[in-house]
Short mmCIF file of C-alpha atoms in Angstrom, two decimals:
data_model
loop_
_atom_site.label_atom_id
_atom_site.label_comp_id
_atom_site.label_asym_id
_atom_site.label_seq_id
_atom_site.Cartn_x
_atom_site.Cartn_y
_atom_site.Cartn_z
CA MET A 53 124.21 96.01 82.65
CA SER A 54 121.44 97.25 84.95
CA TYR A 55 118.19 98.84 83.83
CA ILE A 56 116.18 101.22 86.01
CA GLY A 57 112.59 102.36 85.60
CA ALA A 58 108.99 101.84 86.77
CA GLU A 59 109.33 104.90 89.00
CA VAL A 60 106.60 105.61 91.57
CA ILE A 61 106.24 108.84 93.56
CA ILE A 62 103.79 109.41 96.43
CA SER A 63 104.06 112.87 98.00
CA PRO A 64 101.98 115.90 98.99
CA LEU A 65 101.92 116.69 95.25
CA GLY A 66 100.16 113.47 94.21
CA ASN A 67 99.95 109.71 94.44
CA THR A 68 101.57 108.79 91.12
CA ALA A 69 104.69 109.83 89.24
CA GLU A 70 102.45 111.47 86.63
CA GLU A 71 100.48 113.51 89.20
CA ASN A 72 103.73 114.66 90.77
CA TRP A 73 105.15 115.57 87.38
CA ASN A 74 102.07 117.63 86.50
CA ALA A 75 102.54 119.61 89.72
CA LEU A 76 106.25 120.06 89.11
CA VAL A 77 105.87 121.53 85.62
CA GLN A 78 103.39 124.01 87.12
CA ASN A 79 106.05 124.78 89.77
CA ARG A 80 103.61 123.94 92.55
CA SER A 81 105.09 123.18 95.96
CA GLY A 82 103.91 120.60 98.47
CA ILE A 83 105.09 122.85 101.31
CA SER A 84 102.51 124.62 103.48
CA PHE A 85 102.28 126.15 106.94
CA VAL A 86 101.12 123.58 109.51
CA ASP A 87 99.68 124.89 112.79
CA GLY A 88 100.85 123.22 115.99
CA ALA A 89 103.51 121.13 114.28
CA GLY A 90 106.63 122.39 115.98
CA PHE A 91 108.20 122.14 119.42
CA GLY A 92 105.96 123.70 122.06
CA GLY A 93 102.98 123.77 119.74
CA GLY A 94 104.28 126.41 117.37
CA GLY A 95 103.47 126.25 113.66
CA MET A 96 106.02 125.66 110.94
CA TYR A 97 106.38 124.97 107.23
CA LEU A 98 106.29 121.28 106.26
CA ALA A 99 105.58 119.19 103.17
CA LYS A 100 103.02 116.89 104.80
CA MET A 101 100.46 114.49 103.34
CA PRO A 102 97.19 115.40 105.13
CA ALA A 103 95.29 112.46 103.59
CA LEU A 104 97.74 109.93 105.00
CA SER A 105 96.16 107.73 107.69
CA ALA A 106 97.24 108.52 111.23
CA GLU A 107 97.85 104.82 111.92
CA ASN A 108 100.78 102.87 110.47
CA ARG A 109 101.69 105.73 108.14
CA PHE A 110 105.13 104.38 107.24
CA GLU A 111 103.90 100.82 106.73
CA ASN A 112 100.95 101.94 104.60
CA LEU A 113 103.13 104.11 102.39
CA LEU A 114 105.53 101.22 101.77
CA ALA A 115 102.62 98.97 100.77
CA ASP A 116 101.12 101.63 98.50
CA ALA A 117 104.46 102.09 96.75
CA LEU A 118 104.96 98.37 96.22
CA SER A 119 101.40 97.94 94.92
CA ALA A 120 101.93 100.79 92.47
CA THR A 121 105.24 99.30 91.36
CA ALA A 122 103.57 95.98 90.57
CA CYS A 123 101.37 97.80 88.04
CA ARG A 124 104.44 99.07 86.14
CA ILE A 125 106.31 95.79 85.66
CA ASP A 126 105.58 92.12 85.14
CA PRO A 127 103.62 91.56 88.42
CA ASN A 128 105.17 88.13 88.92
CA ILE A 129 108.48 89.87 89.63
CA ILE A 130 107.31 91.01 93.07
CA SER A 131 107.21 87.53 94.64
CA SER A 132 109.94 85.97 92.51
CA PRO A 133 112.87 84.29 94.32
CA ASP A 134 115.09 86.28 91.94
CA THR A 135 113.84 89.58 93.43
CA ILE A 136 115.08 91.50 96.45
CA VAL A 137 113.23 94.45 98.01
CA ILE A 138 115.47 97.21 99.41
CA ILE A 139 113.94 99.78 101.77
CA SER A 140 115.60 103.16 102.24
CA SER A 141 114.61 105.22 105.26
CA THR A 142 116.19 107.35 107.94
CA LYS A 143 113.62 106.93 110.71
CA GLY A 144 111.12 104.31 109.51
CA ALA A 145 108.07 103.86 111.73
CA LEU A 146 109.70 105.56 114.70
CA ASP A 147 106.43 107.31 115.57
CA HIS A 148 104.77 103.88 115.90
CA ASN A 149 107.48 101.79 117.55
CA ILE A 150 110.50 103.59 118.97
CA LYS A 151 112.27 100.29 119.81
CA ASP A 152 112.03 98.68 116.38
CA GLN A 153 111.01 101.02 113.59
CA PHE A 154 111.53 98.56 110.73
CA GLY A 155 110.67 95.04 111.94
CA GLY A 156 106.88 95.35 111.82
CA PRO A 157 106.61 97.11 108.44
CA VAL A 158 109.08 94.70 106.82
CA GLU A 159 107.20 91.64 108.11
CA SER A 160 103.94 93.14 106.89
CA LEU A 161 105.37 93.55 103.38
CA ILE A 162 106.62 89.97 103.36
CA GLN A 163 103.22 88.61 104.32
CA ARG A 164 101.07 90.89 102.16
CA PHE A 165 103.10 90.55 98.95
CA LYS A 166 104.42 87.02 99.56
CA LEU A 167 108.02 88.17 99.16
CA ALA A 168 110.43 85.29 98.62
CA ASN A 169 113.42 87.05 100.20
CA GLN A 170 113.90 89.05 103.40
CA PRO A 171 113.98 92.76 102.43
CA VAL A 172 117.16 94.73 103.08
CA VAL A 173 116.93 98.03 104.99
CA VAL A 174 119.39 100.81 104.17
CA SER A 175 119.30 103.50 106.85
CA ASN A 176 122.16 105.96 106.55
CA ALA A 177 120.81 109.49 107.10
CA CYS A 178 120.03 111.56 104.01
CA ILE A 179 122.13 109.60 101.52
CA SER A 180 120.14 106.40 102.17
CA GLY A 181 118.14 106.61 98.94
CA VAL A 182 121.11 106.98 96.61
CA LEU A 183 122.99 104.30 98.56
CA ALA A 184 120.03 101.93 98.24
CA ILE A 185 119.81 102.38 94.46
CA ASN A 186 123.56 101.85 94.14
CA ALA A 187 123.32 98.73 96.31
CA ALA A 188 120.59 97.43 94.02
CA GLY A 189 122.81 97.93 90.99
CA LYS A 190 125.70 96.10 92.63
CA LEU A 191 123.50 93.14 93.61
CA ILE A 192 122.20 92.89 90.05
CA ASN A 193 125.61 93.26 88.42
CA ALA A 194 127.06 90.64 90.78
CA GLY A 195 124.39 88.18 89.65
CA ILE A 196 123.01 87.69 93.18
CA TYR A 197 119.51 88.79 92.14
CA GLU A 198 117.91 89.52 88.77
CA HIS A 199 115.61 92.26 90.05
CA ALA A 200 115.65 94.76 92.92
CA ILE A 201 112.70 96.89 93.97
CA VAL A 202 114.00 99.93 95.84
CA ILE A 203 111.57 101.85 98.04
CA GLY A 204 112.46 105.10 99.83
CA CYS A 205 110.10 106.25 102.56
CA ASP A 206 110.08 108.65 105.51
CA VAL A 207 107.27 110.35 107.43
CA VAL A 208 107.24 113.52 109.50
CA SER A 209 107.11 112.82 113.23
CA ASP A 210 107.58 114.82 116.43
CA PHE A 211 110.96 113.10 116.86
CA VAL A 212 112.17 114.30 113.46
CA VAL A 213 110.74 117.82 113.75
CA ASN A 214 112.01 118.42 117.29
CA GLY A 215 115.38 116.95 116.42
CA PHE A 216 116.01 119.31 113.53
CA GLN A 217 114.60 122.24 115.52
CA SER A 218 117.10 121.50 118.28
CA LEU A 219 119.85 121.92 115.71
CA PHE A 220 118.36 125.27 114.60
CA ALA A 221 118.34 123.82 111.10
CA VAL A 222 114.69 124.45 110.19
CA SER A 223 113.72 127.41 108.00
CA ASP A 224 111.02 129.84 109.13
CA LYS A 225 109.80 129.99 105.51
CA PRO A 226 109.60 127.48 102.64
CA CYS A 227 113.16 126.37 101.99
CA ALA A 228 115.16 128.15 99.28
CA PRO A 229 118.08 125.94 98.19
CA PHE A 230 121.23 127.78 97.06
CA ASP A 231 119.51 131.18 97.48
CA ALA A 232 121.21 134.10 99.20
CA ASP A 233 118.40 134.32 101.79
CA ARG A 234 118.19 130.62 102.64
CA ASN A 235 118.16 129.83 106.34
CA GLY A 236 117.47 126.14 106.70
CA ILE A 237 115.53 123.09 105.64
CA THR A 238 111.83 122.38 105.33
CA LEU A 239 111.01 118.83 106.39
CA GLY A 240 108.81 116.68 104.18
CA GLU A 241 107.35 113.20 103.95
CA GLY A 242 106.74 110.87 101.06
CA CYS A 243 107.64 107.65 99.35
CA ALA A 244 109.08 106.63 96.01
CA ALA A 245 110.09 103.40 94.37
CA THR A 246 111.96 102.21 91.34
CA VAL A 247 113.00 98.87 89.88
CA VAL A 248 116.55 97.88 88.97
CA SER A 249 116.79 94.81 86.79
CA VAL A 250 119.04 92.80 84.55
CA SER A 251 116.13 92.51 82.11
CA ARG A 252 114.74 95.27 79.94
CA ASP A 253 111.61 93.29 79.12
CA ILE A 254 109.95 93.44 82.55
CA PHE A 255 109.22 97.18 82.28
CA GLN A 256 105.98 98.50 80.82
CA GLN A 257 107.65 101.82 79.95
CA ASN A 258 111.10 102.15 78.45
CA PRO A 259 113.69 101.95 81.27
CA PHE A 260 117.03 103.75 81.54
CA ARG A 261 120.52 102.47 82.20
CA LEU A 262 121.75 102.66 85.78
CA LEU A 263 125.50 103.17 85.74
CA GLU A 264 127.71 102.15 88.64
CA GLY A 265 127.49 104.63 91.52
CA ALA A 266 129.84 105.34 94.41
CA SER A 267 129.96 106.82 97.89
CA ALA A 268 132.59 108.47 100.11
CA ASN A 269 132.70 109.67 103.70
CA ASP A 270 134.46 112.91 104.61
CA ALA A 271 134.48 112.13 108.38
CA ASN A 272 134.31 115.87 109.09
CA HIS A 273 131.57 116.12 111.73
CA ILE A 274 128.44 114.25 112.77
CA SER A 275 126.16 117.03 111.50
CA GLY A 276 128.43 119.31 109.46
CA PRO A 277 129.71 118.69 105.94
CA SER A 278 133.34 119.04 104.96
CA ARG A 279 133.94 122.70 104.10
CA THR A 280 135.99 121.59 101.09
CA GLY A 281 133.34 119.22 99.71
CA GLU A 282 135.93 116.45 99.81
CA GLY A 283 133.53 113.55 100.27
CA LEU A 284 131.19 114.72 97.54
CA VAL A 285 134.11 115.32 95.16
CA ARG A 286 135.42 111.81 95.78
CA SER A 287 132.02 110.13 95.33
CA VAL A 288 131.38 111.91 92.01
CA LYS A 289 134.92 111.30 90.74
CA LYS A 290 134.67 107.59 91.56
CA THR A 291 131.31 107.37 89.81
CA LEU A 292 132.54 109.11 86.65
CA SER A 293 135.77 107.10 86.57
CA ALA A 294 134.03 103.75 87.07
CA ASN A 295 131.89 104.37 84.02
CA GLY A 296 134.37 106.22 81.82
CA VAL A 297 132.06 109.23 81.73
CA ASP A 298 133.49 112.69 81.10
CA PRO A 299 131.87 115.57 83.04
CA SER A 300 131.02 117.23 79.71
CA GLU A 301 128.59 114.37 79.01
CA ILE A 302 126.37 115.28 81.99
CA ASP A 303 123.20 117.13 80.99
CA PHE A 304 121.72 117.78 84.42
CA VAL A 305 122.80 117.62 88.06
CA CYS A 306 120.09 116.80 90.59
CA ALA A 307 121.83 118.14 93.69
CA HIS A 308 121.05 117.46 97.34
CA GLY A 309 120.44 121.17 98.07
CA THR A 310 119.04 121.16 101.61
CA ALA A 311 118.96 124.99 101.83
CA THR A 312 121.16 125.08 104.92
CA VAL A 313 123.93 127.65 104.71
CA TYR A 314 126.82 125.22 105.07
CA ASN A 315 125.55 122.26 103.02
CA ASP A 316 124.68 124.34 99.95
CA GLU A 317 128.02 126.12 100.20
CA MET A 318 129.86 122.80 100.44
CA GLU A 319 128.06 121.52 97.36
CA SER A 320 128.95 124.61 95.35
CA ILE A 321 132.62 124.16 96.26
CA ALA A 322 132.51 120.48 95.32
CA PHE A 323 130.82 121.09 91.97
CA ASP A 324 133.32 123.87 91.23
CA ARG A 325 136.24 121.55 92.03
CA LEU A 326 134.71 118.92 89.76
CA GLY A 327 134.39 121.44 86.92
CA ILE A 328 130.63 120.90 86.59
CA GLY A 329 129.37 124.19 88.03
CA ASN A 330 128.26 125.24 84.55
CA ILE A 331 125.92 122.26 84.06
CA PRO A 332 122.18 122.94 84.67
CA LEU A 333 121.54 122.10 88.32
CA SER A 334 118.62 122.14 90.70
CA SER A 335 117.46 121.08 94.13
CA LEU A 336 113.96 119.58 94.40
CA LYS A 337 113.59 120.36 98.11
CA GLY A 338 111.45 123.43 97.29
CA TYR A 339 108.78 121.04 95.96
CA PHE A 340 108.97 118.04 98.31
CA GLY A 341 110.77 119.42 101.36
CA HIS A 342 113.59 117.32 102.76
CA THR A 343 112.25 113.78 102.95
CA LEU A 344 115.45 112.40 104.53
CA GLY A 345 115.90 108.72 103.60
CA ALA A 346 113.26 108.98 100.91
CA ALA A 347 114.86 112.00 99.23
CA GLY A 348 117.28 110.05 97.05
CA LEU A 349 114.46 107.90 95.68
CA ILE A 350 111.99 110.76 95.17
CA GLU A 351 114.59 112.92 93.46
CA THR A 352 115.95 110.12 91.28
CA ALA A 353 112.40 109.19 90.23
CA THR A 354 111.71 112.86 89.45
CA SER A 355 114.91 113.05 87.40
CA MET A 356 113.66 110.07 85.37
CA GLN A 357 110.39 111.94 84.80
CA MET A 358 112.42 114.90 83.51
CA MET A 359 114.23 112.53 81.13
CA ARG A 360 110.96 111.00 79.91
CA ASN A 361 109.41 114.41 79.33
CA SER A 362 112.59 116.11 78.06
CA GLU A 363 112.06 119.03 80.41
CA LEU A 364 113.96 120.56 83.31
CA VAL A 365 111.89 122.17 86.06
CA LYS A 366 113.20 125.21 87.86
CA SER A 367 114.84 125.05 91.27
CA LEU A 368 111.95 126.36 93.36
CA GLY A 369 112.81 129.06 95.91
CA TYR A 370 116.02 130.21 94.23
CA ARG A 371 116.22 133.91 93.39
CA SER A 372 119.82 135.06 93.69
CA LYS A 373 123.30 133.60 94.07
CA GLY A 374 123.91 132.45 97.62
CA THR A 375 127.14 130.48 97.39
CA THR A 376 130.72 131.55 96.92
CA LYS A 377 131.13 129.39 93.82
CA PRO A 378 128.84 130.03 90.84
CA LEU A 379 126.32 127.36 89.89
CA ASN A 380 124.08 127.11 86.84
CA ILE A 381 120.85 127.00 88.87
CA ILE A 382 117.75 126.36 86.74
CA THR A 383 115.56 129.44 87.18
CA LYS A 384 112.78 128.56 84.74
CA ASN A 385 111.40 125.42 83.17
CA GLU A 386 113.26 124.45 80.04
CA LYS A 387 112.65 121.88 77.31
CA LYS A 388 115.81 119.84 76.88
CA ARG A 389 116.64 116.30 75.87
CA LEU A 390 118.49 114.63 78.73
CA SER A 391 120.88 111.80 77.97
CA THR A 392 122.93 111.59 81.17
CA VAL A 393 121.87 112.73 84.65
CA LEU A 394 124.00 112.90 87.80
CA LYS A 395 122.22 112.54 91.16
CA THR A 396 124.12 113.39 94.36
CA ALA A 397 123.34 113.25 98.05
CA SER A 398 125.17 114.36 101.20
CA GLY A 399 124.16 113.74 104.78
CA PHE A 400 124.83 113.60 108.50
CA GLY A 401 127.82 111.55 109.50
CA GLY A 402 129.83 112.80 106.52
CA GLY A 403 128.22 110.49 103.98
CA ASN A 404 128.16 111.41 100.30
CA ALA A 405 126.88 109.38 97.34
CA ALA A 406 126.40 109.73 93.60
CA LEU A 407 124.76 107.82 90.77
CA LEU A 408 124.39 108.22 87.02
CA ILE A 409 121.36 107.44 84.87
CA ARG A 410 121.59 107.35 81.11
CA SER A 411 118.94 107.24 78.39
CA ILE A 412 118.98 104.18 76.17
#
């Protein structure tokens, strides 16, 4: 059995999970208009962290997240030979070193925190965060390590902004996942961390159970999801089957919800095929923007905050049905005890992943 907890969130909404939660229940967004941010010097909407140092932004965020994690568990766990650190990121420190975006930050973490084992980097587009948490669970369940600290981090850079602009995938307004008027993503930056462990006793706050997750690739197109939602359907089915969980047991679906026309539509088709379109569902991109490889960590950590506080926050930006299949989008904050939460992610390259978290 794997436990998960000690969640940390660092984003434009705050530097702790609690600060982020306080902003979320007030339905405040971290998205704002940033002058001169886009290709050719044009402005655009981003979820940026203005206080973040201009130097070594990725490396500093990783260190801040690991320091904050150490305050939420037995601090000796960090440097234990029984602990592995897993880093989830799509682009890493690409704005600092285009030839090796992970080597320097990883070595810095090893030296600063006296890590006993070489950290593992999971970099697989937007599903990286969910994949990394699932990898942590498998390493723990296999008995290879007793503890895994999973950190998801990505920063906004010219490379990322110009790349998504070249695909005409960026919204000209704050993103509106699943809404009829959505027209693209809003990029964001941030970092989150969580701890997966075989031991319940290392956590300062009550942890949750991490059930076995799964992934599936639809191999449809390098930047376009399967129109049938096949990969997402398979990843969720495998996750439910592996744990003997019936869809009726799910209390909340934390969807990927990028706010692009095709991805949101694909997700609605997949959830309809799975028979879970009636379950309360939201995308958190309206608060954090799309933080790429960090998104799975930030959104899983936020889901755990919802479970701790027994409250669902509304899907920011959604006003009217924008998909062919109906979804039970959360349109206002709601007090509700959450026992089982499904987190999904879908990304470039046809990757899809799912995980389940359950209250103890």
